[in-house]
Short mmCIF file of C-alpha atoms in Angstrom, two decimals:
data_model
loop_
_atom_site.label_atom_id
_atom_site.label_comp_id
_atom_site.label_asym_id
_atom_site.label_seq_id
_atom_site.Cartn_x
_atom_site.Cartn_y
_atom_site.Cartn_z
CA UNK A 7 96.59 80.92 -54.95
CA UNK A 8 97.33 84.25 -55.63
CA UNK A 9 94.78 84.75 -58.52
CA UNK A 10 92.05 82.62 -56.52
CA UNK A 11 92.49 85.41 -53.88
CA UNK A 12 92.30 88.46 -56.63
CA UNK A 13 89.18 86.68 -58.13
CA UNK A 14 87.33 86.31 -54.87
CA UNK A 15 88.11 90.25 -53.93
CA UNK A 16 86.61 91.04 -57.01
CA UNK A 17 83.78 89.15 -56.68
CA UNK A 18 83.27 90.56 -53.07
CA UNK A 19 83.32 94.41 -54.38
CA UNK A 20 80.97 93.42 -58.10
CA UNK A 21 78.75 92.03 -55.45
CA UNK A 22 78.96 94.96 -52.89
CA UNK A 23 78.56 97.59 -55.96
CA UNK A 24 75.52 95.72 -56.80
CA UNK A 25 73.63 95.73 -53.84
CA UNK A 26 74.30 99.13 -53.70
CA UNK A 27 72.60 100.49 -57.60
CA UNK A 28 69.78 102.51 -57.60
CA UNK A 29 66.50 101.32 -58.99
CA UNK A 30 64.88 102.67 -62.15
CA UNK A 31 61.13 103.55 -61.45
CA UNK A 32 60.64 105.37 -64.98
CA UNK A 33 61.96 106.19 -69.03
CA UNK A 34 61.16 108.95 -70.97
CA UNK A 35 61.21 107.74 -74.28
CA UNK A 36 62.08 104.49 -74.30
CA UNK A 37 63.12 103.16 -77.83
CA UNK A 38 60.53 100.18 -77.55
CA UNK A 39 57.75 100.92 -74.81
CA UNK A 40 57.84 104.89 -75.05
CA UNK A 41 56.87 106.83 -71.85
CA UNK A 42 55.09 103.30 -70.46
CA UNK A 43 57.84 101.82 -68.69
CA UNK A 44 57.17 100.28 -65.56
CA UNK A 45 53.17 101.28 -65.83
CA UNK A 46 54.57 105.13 -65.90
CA UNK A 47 52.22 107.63 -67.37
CA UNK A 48 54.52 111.38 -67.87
CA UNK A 49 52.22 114.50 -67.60
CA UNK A 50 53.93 117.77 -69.07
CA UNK A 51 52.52 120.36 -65.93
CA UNK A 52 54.76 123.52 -67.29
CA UNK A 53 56.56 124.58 -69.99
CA UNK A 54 58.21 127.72 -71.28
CA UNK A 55 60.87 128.94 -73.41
CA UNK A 56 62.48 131.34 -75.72
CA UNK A 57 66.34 132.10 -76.66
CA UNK A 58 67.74 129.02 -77.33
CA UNK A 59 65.87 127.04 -73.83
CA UNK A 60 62.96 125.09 -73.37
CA UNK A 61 61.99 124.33 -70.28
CA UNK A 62 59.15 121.40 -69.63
CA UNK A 63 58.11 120.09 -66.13
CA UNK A 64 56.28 116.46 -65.55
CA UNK A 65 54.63 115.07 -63.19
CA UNK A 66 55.47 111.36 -63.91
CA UNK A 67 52.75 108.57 -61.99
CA UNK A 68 54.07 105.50 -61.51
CA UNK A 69 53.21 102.16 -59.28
CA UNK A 70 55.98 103.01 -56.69
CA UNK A 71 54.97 106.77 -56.33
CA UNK A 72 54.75 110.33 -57.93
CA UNK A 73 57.91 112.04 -59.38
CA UNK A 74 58.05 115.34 -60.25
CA UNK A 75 61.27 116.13 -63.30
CA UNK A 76 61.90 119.80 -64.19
CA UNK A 77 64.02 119.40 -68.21
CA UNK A 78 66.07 122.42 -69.20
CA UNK A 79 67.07 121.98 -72.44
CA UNK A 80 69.52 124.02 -74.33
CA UNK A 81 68.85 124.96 -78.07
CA UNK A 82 71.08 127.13 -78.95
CA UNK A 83 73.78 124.86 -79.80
CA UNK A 84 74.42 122.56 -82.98
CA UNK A 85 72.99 119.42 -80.35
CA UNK A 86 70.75 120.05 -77.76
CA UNK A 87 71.41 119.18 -74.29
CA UNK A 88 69.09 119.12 -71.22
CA UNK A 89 70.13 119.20 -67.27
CA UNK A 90 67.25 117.33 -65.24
CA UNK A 91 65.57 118.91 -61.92
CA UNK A 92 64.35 116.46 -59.62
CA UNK A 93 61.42 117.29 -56.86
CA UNK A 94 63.01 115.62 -54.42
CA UNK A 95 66.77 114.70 -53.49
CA UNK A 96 65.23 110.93 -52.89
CA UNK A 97 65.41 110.10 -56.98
CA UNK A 98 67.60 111.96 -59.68
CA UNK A 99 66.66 111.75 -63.48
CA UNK A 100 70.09 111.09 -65.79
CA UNK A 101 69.87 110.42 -69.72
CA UNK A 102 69.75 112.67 -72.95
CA UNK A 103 66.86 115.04 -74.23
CA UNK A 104 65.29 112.12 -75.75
CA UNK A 105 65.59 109.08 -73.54
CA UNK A 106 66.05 109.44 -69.74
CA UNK A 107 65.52 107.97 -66.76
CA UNK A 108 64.32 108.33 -63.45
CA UNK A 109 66.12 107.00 -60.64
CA UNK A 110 65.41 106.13 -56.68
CA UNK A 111 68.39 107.07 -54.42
CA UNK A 112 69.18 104.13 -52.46
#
């Protein structure tokens, strides 16, 4: 009885957690499709750097909306790594320099 009731809790919260993830709308370079996931086409609008930083914005058109994704990347170490800058605090990007995502907020 005990384990019956421990099963069905956790059943309860995995389905609560899952009606609660956010939806992926795009991929930056997905290992398979590319920059095509989900009918997305990416559009590099800026870019800049210098001193170990590149900076690239996109403008990323997909069938559920526009996105706009801001990528700092950091060069100067032995492996880069990039912090994302989302237009809008309704979707977040999250991933590595090479393959990330773009996320709606539910």
């Amino acid at each position: 009885m005990k384990f019956r009731l421990i099963a069905t809790a956790a059943m309860v919260f995995g389905l609560v957690s899952a009606a609660h993830a956010d939806t992926k709308v795009a991929e930056f370079g997905d290992p398979v499709l590319g920059n095509s996931w989900g009918g997305c086409t990416f559009t590099k609008t800026y870019s800049t750097g210098g001193g170990g930083y590149l900076f690239d914005q996109y403008q990323i058109s997909c069938p559920t909306g526009t996105y706009t994704v801001g990528v700092y990347k950091n060069t100067s170490g032995s492996w880069p790594t990039c912090t994302f800058y989302p237009g809008s605090p309704t979707y977040y990007a999250q991933g590595d320099c090479s393959n990330w995502r773009v996320y709606l907020r539910p």
